[in-house]
Coordinates of N, CA and C in Angstrom, one line a residue:
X23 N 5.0 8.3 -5.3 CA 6.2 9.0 -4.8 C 6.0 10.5 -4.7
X24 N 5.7 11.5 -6.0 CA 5.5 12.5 -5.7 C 4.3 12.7 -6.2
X25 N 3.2 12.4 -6.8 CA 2.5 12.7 -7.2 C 1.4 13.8 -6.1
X26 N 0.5 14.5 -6.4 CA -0.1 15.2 -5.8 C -1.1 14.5 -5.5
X27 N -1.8 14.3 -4.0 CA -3.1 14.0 -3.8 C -4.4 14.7 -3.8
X28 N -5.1 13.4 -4.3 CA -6.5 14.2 -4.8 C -7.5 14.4 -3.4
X29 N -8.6 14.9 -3.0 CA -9.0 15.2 -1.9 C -10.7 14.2 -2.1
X30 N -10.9 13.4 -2.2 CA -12.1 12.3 -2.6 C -12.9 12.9 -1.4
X31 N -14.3 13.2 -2.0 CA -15.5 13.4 -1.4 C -15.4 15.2 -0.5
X32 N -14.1 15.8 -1.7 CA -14.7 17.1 -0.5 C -13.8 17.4 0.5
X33 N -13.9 16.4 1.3 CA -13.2 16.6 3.0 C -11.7 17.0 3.1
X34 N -11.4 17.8 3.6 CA -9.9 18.3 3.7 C -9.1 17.0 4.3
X35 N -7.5 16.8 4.1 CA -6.8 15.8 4.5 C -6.9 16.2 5.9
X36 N -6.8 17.6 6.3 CA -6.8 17.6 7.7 C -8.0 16.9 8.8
X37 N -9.1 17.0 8.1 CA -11.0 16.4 8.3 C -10.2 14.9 8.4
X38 N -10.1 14.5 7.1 CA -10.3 13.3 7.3 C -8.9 12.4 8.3
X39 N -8.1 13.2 8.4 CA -7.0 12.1 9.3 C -7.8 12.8 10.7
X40 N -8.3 13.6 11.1 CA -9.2 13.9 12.9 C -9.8 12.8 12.8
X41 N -11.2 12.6 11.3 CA -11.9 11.3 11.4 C -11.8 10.1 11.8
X42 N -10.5 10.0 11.2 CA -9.9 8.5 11.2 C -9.4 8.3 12.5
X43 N -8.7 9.4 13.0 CA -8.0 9.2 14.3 C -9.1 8.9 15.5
X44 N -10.3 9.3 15.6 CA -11.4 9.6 16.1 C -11.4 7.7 15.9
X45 N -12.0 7.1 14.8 CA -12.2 6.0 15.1 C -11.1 4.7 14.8
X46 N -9.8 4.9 15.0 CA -8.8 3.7 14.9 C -7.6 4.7 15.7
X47 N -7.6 5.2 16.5 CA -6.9 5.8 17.6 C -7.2 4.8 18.7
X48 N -8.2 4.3 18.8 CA -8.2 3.6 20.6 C -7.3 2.1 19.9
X49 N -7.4 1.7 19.1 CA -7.1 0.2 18.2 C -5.7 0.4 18.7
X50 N -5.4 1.5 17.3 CA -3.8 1.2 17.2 C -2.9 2.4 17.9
X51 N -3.0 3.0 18.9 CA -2.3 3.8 19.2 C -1.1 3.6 19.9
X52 N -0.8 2.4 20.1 CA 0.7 1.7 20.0 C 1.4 1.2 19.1
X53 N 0.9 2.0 18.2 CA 1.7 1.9 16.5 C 2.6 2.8 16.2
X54 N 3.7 2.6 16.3 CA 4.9 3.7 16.0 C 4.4 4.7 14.5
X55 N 4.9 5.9 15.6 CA 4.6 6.9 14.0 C 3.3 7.0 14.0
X56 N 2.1 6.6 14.2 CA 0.4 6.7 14.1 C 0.1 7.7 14.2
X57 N 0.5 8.2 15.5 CA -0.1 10.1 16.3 C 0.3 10.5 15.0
X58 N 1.4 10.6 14.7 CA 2.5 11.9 13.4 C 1.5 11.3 12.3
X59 N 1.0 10.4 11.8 CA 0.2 10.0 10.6 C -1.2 10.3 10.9
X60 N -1.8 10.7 11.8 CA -3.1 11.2 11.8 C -3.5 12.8 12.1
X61 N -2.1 13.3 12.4 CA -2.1 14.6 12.7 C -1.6 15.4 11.9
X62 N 0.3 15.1 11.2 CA 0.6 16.2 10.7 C -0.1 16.8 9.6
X63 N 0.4 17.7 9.1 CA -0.2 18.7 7.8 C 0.3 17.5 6.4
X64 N 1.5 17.4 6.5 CA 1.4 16.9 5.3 C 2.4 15.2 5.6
X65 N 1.7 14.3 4.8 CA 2.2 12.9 5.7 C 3.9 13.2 4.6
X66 N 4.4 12.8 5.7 CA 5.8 12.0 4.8 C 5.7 10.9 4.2
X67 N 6.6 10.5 2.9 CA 6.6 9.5 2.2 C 6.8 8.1 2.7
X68 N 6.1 7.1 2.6 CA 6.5 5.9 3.0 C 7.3 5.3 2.0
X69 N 8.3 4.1 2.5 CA 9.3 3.8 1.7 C 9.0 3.3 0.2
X70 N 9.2 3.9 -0.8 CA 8.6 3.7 -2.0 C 9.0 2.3 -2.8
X71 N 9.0 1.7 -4.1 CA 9.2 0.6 -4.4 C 11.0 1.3 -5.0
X72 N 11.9 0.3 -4.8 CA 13.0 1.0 -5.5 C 13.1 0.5 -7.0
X73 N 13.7 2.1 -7.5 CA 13.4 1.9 -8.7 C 14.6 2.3 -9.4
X74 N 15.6 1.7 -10.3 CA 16.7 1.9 -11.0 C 16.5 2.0 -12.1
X75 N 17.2 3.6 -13.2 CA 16.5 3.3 -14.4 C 18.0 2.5 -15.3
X76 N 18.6 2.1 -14.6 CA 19.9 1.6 -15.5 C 20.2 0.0 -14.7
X77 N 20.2 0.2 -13.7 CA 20.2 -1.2 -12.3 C 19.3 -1.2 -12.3
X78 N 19.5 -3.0 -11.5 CA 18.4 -3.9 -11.6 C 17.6 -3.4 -10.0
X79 N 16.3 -3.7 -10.1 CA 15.7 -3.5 -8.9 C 14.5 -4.1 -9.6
X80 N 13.4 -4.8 -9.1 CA 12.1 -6.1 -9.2 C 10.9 -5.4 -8.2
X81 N 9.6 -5.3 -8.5 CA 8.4 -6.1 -7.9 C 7.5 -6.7 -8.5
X82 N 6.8 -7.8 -8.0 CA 5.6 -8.8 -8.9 C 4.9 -8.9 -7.6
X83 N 3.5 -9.4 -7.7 CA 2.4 -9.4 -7.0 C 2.5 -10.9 -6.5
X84 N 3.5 -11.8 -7.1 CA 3.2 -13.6 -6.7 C 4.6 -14.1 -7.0
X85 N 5.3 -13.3 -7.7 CA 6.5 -14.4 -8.4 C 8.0 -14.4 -7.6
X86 N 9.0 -15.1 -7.2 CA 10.3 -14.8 -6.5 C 11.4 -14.4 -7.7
X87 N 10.7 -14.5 -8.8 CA 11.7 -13.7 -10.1 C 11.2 -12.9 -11.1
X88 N 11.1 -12.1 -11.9 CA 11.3 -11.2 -12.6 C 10.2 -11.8 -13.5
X89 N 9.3 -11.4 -14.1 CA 8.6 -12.2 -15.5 C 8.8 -11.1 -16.8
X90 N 9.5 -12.1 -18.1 CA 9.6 -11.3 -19.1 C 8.4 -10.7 -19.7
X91 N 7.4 -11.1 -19.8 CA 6.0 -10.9 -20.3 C 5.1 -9.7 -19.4
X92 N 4.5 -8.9 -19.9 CA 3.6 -7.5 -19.6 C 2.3 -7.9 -18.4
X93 N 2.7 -7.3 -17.5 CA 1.2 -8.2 -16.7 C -0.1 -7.0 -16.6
X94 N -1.2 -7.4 -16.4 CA -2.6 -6.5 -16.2 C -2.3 -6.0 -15.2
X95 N -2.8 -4.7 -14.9 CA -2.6 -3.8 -13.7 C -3.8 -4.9 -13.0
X96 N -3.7 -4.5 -11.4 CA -3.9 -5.1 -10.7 C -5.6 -4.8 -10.3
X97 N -5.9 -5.9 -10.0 CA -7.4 -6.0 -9.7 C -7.6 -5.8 -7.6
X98 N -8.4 -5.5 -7.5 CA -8.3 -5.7 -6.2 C -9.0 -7.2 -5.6
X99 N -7.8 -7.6 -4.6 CA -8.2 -8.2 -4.0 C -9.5 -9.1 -3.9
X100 N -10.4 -9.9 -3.1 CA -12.3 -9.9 -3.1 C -11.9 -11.0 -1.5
X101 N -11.8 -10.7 -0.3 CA -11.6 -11.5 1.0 C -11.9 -10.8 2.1
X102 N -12.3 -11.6 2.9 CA -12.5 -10.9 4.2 C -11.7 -11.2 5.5
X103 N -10.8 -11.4 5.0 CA -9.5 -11.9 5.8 C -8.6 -10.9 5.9
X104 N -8.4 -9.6 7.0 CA -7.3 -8.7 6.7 C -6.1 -9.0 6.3
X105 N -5.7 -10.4 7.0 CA -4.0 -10.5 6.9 C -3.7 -10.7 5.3
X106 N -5.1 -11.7 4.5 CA -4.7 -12.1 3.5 C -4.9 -11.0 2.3
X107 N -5.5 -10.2 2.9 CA -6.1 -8.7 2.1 C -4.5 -8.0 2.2
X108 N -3.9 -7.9 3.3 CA -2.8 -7.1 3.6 C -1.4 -7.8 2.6
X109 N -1.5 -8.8 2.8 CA -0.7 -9.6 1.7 C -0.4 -9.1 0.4
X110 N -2.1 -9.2 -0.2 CA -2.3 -8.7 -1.6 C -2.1 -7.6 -2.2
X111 N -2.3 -6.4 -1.1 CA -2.0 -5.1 -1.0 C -0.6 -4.9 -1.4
X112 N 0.2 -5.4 -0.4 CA 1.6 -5.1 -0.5 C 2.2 -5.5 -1.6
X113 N 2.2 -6.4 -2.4 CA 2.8 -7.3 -3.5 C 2.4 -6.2 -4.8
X114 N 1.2 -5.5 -4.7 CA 0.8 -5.1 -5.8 C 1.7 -3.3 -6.1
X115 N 1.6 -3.2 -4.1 CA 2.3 -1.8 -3.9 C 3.6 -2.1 -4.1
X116 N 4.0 -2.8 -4.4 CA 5.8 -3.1 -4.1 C 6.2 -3.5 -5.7
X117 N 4.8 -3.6 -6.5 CA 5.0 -4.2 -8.0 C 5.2 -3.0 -9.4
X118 N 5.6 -3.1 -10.1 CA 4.4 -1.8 -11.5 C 5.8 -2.6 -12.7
X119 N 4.7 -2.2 -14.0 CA 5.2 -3.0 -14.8 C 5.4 -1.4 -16.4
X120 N 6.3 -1.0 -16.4 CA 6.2 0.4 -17.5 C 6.1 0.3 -18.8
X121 N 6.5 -1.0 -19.2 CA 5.1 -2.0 -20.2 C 4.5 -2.1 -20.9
X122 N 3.9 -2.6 -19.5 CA 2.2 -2.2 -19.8 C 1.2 -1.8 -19.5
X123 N 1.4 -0.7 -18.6 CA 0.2 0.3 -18.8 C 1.2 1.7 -18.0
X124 N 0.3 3.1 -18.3 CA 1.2 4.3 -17.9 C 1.2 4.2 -16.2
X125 N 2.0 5.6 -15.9 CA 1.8 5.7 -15.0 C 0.8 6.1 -13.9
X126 N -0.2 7.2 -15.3 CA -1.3 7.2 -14.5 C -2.9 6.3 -14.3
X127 N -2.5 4.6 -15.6 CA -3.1 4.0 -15.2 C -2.6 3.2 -13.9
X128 N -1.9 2.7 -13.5 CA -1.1 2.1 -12.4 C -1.8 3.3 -11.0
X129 N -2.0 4.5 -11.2 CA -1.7 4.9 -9.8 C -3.8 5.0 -9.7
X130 N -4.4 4.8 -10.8 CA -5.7 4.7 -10.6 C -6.3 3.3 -10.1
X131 N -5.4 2.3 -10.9 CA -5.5 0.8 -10.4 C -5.5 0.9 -8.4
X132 N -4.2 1.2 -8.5 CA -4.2 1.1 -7.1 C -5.0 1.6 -6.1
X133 N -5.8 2.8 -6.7 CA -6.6 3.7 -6.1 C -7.7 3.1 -5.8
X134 N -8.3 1.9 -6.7 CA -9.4 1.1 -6.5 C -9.6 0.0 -5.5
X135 N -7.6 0.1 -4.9 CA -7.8 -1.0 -3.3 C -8.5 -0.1 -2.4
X136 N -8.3 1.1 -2.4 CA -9.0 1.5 -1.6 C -10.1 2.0 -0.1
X137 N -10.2 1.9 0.8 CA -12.0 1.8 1.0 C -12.9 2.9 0.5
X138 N -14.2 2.4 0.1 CA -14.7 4.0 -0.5 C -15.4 4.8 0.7
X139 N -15.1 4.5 1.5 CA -15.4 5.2 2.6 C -14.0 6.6 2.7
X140 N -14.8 7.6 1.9 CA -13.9 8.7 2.1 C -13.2 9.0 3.3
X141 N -14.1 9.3 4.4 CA -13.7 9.9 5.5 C -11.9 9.1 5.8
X142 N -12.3 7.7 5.3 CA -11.2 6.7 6.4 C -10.1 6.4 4.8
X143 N -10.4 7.2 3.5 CA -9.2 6.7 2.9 C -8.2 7.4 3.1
X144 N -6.9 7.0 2.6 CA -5.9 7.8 2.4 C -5.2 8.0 1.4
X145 N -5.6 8.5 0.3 CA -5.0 7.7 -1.4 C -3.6 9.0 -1.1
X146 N -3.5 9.3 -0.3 CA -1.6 10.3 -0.9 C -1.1 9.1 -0.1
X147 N -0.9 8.3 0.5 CA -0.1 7.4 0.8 C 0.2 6.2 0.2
X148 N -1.1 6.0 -0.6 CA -1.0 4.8 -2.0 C -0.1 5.8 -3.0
X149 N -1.0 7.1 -3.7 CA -0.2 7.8 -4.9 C 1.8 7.7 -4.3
X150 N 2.0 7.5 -3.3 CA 3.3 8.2 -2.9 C 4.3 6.5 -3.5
X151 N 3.9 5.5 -3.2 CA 4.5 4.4 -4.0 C 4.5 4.5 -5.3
X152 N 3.8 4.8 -6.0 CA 4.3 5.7 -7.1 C 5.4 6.3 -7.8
X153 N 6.1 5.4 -8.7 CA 7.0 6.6 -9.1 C 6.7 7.8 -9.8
X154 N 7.6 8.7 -9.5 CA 6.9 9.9 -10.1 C 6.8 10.6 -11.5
X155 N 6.6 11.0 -12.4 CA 5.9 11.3 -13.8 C 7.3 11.3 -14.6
X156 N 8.4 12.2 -13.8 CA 10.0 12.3 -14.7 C 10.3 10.5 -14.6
X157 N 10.4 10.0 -13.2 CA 11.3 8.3 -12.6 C 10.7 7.8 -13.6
X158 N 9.1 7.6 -14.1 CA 8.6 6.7 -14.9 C 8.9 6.9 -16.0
X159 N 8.7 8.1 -16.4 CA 9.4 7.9 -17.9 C 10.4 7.4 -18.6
X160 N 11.6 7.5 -16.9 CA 13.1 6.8 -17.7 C 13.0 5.7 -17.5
X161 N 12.2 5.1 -16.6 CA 11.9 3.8 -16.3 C 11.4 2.7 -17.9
X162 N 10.5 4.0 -18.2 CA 9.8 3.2 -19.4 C 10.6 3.0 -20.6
X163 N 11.2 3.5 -20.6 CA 12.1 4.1 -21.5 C 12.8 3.0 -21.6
X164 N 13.7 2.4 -20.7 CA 14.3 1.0 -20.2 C 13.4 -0.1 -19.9
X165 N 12.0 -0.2 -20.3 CA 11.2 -1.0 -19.9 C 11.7 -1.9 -18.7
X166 N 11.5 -1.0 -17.9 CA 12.0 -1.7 -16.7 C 10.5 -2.2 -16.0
X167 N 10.5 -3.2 -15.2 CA 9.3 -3.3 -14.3 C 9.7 -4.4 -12.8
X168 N 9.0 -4.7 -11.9 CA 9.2 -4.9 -10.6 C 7.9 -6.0 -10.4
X169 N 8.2 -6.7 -9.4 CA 7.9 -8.4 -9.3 C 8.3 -8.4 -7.8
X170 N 7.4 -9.2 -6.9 CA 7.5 -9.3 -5.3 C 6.6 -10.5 -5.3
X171 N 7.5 -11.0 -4.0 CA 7.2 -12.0 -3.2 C 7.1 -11.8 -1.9
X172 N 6.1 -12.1 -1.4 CA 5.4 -11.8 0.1 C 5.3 -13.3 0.7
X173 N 6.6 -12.8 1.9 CA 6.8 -14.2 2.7 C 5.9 -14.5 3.4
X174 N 5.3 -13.4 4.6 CA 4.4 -13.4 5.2 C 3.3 -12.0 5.6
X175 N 2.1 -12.4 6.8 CA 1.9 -11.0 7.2 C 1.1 -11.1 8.0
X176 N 1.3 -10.1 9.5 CA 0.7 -10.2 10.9 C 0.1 -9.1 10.7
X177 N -0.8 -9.2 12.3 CA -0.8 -7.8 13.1 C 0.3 -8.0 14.1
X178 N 0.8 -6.0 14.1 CA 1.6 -6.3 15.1 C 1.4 -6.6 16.7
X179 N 2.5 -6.6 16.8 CA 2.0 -7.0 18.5 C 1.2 -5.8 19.2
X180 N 1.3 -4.9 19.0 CA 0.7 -3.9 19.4 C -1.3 -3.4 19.3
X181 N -0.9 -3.9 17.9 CA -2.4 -4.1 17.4 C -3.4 -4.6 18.5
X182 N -2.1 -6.4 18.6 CA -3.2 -7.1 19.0 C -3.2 -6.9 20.6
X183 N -2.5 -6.6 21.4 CA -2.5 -6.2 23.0 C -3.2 -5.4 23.3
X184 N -4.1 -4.2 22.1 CA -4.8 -2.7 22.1 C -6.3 -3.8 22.0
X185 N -6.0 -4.6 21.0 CA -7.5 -5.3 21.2 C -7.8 -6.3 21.9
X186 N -6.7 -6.9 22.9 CA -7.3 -7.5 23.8 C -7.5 -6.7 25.1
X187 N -7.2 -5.4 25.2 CA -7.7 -4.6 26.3 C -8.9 -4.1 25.8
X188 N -9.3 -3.8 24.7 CA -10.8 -3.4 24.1 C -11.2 -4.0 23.1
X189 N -11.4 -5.1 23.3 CA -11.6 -5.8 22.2 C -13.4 -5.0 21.2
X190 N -13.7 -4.2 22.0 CA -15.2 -3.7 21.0 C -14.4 -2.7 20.2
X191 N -13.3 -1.8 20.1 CA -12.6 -0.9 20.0 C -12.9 -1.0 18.2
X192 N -12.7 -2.2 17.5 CA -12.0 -2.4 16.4 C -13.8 -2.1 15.4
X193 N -15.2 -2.1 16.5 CA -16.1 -2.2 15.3 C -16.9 -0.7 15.2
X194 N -16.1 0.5 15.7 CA -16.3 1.3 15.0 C -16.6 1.6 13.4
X195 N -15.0 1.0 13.1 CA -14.6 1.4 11.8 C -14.0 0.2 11.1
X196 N -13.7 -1.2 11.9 CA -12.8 -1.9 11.5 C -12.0 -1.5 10.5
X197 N -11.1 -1.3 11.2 CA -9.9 -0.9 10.8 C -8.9 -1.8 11.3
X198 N -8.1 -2.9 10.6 CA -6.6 -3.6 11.1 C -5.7 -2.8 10.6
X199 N -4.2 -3.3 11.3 CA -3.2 -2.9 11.1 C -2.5 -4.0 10.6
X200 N -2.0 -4.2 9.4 CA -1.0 -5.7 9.4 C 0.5 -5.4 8.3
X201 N 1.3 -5.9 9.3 CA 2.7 -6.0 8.8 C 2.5 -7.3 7.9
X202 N 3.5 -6.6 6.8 CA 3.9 -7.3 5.2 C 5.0 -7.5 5.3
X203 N 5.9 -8.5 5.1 CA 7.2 -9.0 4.6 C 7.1 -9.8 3.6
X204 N 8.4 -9.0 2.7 CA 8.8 -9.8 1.4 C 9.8 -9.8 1.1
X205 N 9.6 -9.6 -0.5 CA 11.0 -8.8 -1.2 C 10.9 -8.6 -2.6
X206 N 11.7 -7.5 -3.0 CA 10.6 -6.9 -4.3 C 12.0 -7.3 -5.6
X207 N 11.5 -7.3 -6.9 CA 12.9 -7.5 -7.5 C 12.1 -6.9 -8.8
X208 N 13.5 -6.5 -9.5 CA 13.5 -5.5 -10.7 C 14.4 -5.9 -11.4
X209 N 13.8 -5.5 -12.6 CA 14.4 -6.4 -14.4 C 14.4 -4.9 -15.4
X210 N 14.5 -4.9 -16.6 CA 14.5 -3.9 -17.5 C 14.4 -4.6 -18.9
X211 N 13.8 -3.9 -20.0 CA 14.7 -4.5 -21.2 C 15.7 -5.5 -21.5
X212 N 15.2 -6.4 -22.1 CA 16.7 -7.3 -22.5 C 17.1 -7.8 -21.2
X213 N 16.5 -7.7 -20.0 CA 17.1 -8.4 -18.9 C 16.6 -9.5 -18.3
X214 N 16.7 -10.5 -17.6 CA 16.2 -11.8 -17.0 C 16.6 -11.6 -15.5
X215 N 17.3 -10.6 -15.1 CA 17.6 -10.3 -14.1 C 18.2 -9.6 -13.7
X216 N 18.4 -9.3 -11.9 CA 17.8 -7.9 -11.8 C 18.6 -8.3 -10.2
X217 N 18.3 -7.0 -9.4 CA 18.5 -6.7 -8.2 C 17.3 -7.3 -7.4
X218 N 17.4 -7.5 -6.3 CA 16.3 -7.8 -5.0 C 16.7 -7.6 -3.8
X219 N 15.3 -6.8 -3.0 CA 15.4 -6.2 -1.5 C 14.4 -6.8 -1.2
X220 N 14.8 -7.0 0.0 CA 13.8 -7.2 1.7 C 12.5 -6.1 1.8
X221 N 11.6 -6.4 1.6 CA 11.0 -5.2 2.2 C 9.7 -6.0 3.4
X222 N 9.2 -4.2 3.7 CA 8.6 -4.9 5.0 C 7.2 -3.4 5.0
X223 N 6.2 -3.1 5.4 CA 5.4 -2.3 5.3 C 4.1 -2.7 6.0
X224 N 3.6 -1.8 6.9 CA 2.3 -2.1 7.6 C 1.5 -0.9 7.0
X225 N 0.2 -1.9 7.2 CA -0.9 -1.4 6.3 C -1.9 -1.2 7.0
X226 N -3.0 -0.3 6.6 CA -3.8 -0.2 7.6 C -5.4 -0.7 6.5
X227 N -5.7 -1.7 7.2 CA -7.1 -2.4 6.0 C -8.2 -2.5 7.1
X228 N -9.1 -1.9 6.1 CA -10.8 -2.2 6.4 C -11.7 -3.5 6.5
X229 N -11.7 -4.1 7.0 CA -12.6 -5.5 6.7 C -14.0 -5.7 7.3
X230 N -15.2 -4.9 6.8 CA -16.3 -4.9 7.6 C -17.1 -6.1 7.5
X231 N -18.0 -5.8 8.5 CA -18.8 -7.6 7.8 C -19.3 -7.6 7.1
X232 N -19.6 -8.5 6.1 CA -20.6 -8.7 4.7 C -19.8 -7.5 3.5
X233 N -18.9 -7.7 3.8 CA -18.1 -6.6 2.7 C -16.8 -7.1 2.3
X234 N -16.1 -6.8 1.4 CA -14.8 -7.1 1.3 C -14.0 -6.7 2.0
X235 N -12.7 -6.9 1.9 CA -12.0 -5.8 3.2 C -11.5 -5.0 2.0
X236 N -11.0 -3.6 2.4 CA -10.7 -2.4 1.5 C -8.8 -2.2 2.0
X237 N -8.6 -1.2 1.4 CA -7.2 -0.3 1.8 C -7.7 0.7 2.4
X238 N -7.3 1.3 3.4 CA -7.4 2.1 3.7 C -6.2 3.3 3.7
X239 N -4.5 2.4 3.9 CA -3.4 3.5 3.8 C -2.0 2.7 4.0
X240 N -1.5 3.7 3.7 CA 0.2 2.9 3.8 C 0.9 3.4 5.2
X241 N 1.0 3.2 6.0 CA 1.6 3.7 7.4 C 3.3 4.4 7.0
X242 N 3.0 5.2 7.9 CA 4.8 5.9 7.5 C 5.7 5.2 7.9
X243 N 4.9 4.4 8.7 CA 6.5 3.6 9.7 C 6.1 1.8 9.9
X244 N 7.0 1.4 9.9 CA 6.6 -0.4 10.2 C 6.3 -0.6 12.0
X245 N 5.1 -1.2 11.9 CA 5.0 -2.2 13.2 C 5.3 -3.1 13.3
X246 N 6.2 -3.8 14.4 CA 6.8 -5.2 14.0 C 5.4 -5.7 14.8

């Protein structure tokens, strides 16, 4: 949410979103919001996980309810399937448990979906799901934590119409775009339940050949 981004390998945020735009600009440039995410100075927040430190609000990485028990921060993914990569991503972004582990183990976990391909990451738009240092504290305080269920997850239509006009377009950098639908739910102390929302988030994932697919970013805006 607010946390500050770190600048991995050197490269200014401004370097690396030209880079990126340089090779996943011909893909997705019928992605709402994309141009403003590869250009501006500083990205805007994408919609964070909601977090109540008194109300109920949920995310989990697999479950449709709340689990009373402490879960391991999240491992990444291991597929070479973007949509099912994008799935994984989102459940984990939409989850955090105050628990069991802090908040600056949680925002390192997440840091490891990543691709390590500097030029093409984007970790201020992972750190920004994040709650921020004051939210977590009261959060923890109320041992509150968050649980999601992921109904499904595409490319949008746009993605895929950009790659049937260019279909060589995408092996620059392979880079997908894939829309996440779910819904996140949140519990606290002493509670078995909790509030739940709809959520929905496109992701921008790396899947090269002979490699795992990676994260690359959280898009500011949804592609349907």
């Amino acid at each position: 949410m607010s946390s500050r981004p770190m600048n991995p390998g050197g490269a200014s945020p401004v370097r690396r979103r030209a880079l990126l735009g340089t090779a996943v600009l011909v893909v997705l440039v019928a992605l709402a919001g994309l141009a403003a995410y590869l250009t501006r100075d500083g990205r805007s927040p994408s919609k964070a996980p909601a977090v109540q430190t008194s109300s109920p609000t949920v995310p989990s990485t697999a479950s449709s309810a709340p689990r009373s028990h402490p879960r391991a921060l999240p491992v990444p993914a291991k597929t070479h399937d973007p949509i099912v990569f994008g799935k994984a991503a989102a459940a984990v972004l939409w989850s955090y448990d105050t628990r069991a582990y802090s908040r600056t183990e949680l925002r390192t976990a997440l840091r490891a979906w990543l691709t390590t391909e500097d030029r093409y990451a984007d970790p201020a738009s992972v750190d920004k799901v994040v709650p921020s240092p004051v939210l977590w504290t009261e959060m923890a305080a109320n041992g509150q934590f968050a649980t999601a269920r992921v109904h499904e997850g595409h490319f949008p239509d746009s993605f895929t119409r950009a790659l049937q006009v260019d279909p060589g377009a995408i092996t620059q950098a392979y880079i997908y775009a894939v829309t996440v639908s779910g819904k996140q739910s949140i519990a606290w102390k002493g509670s078995h339940a909790g509030g739940a929302e709809s959520r929905t988030t496109t992701l921008a994932v790396q899947c090269r050949p002979h490699q795992p697919c990676a994260l690359v970013g959280v898009m500011p805006s949804v592609a349907p």
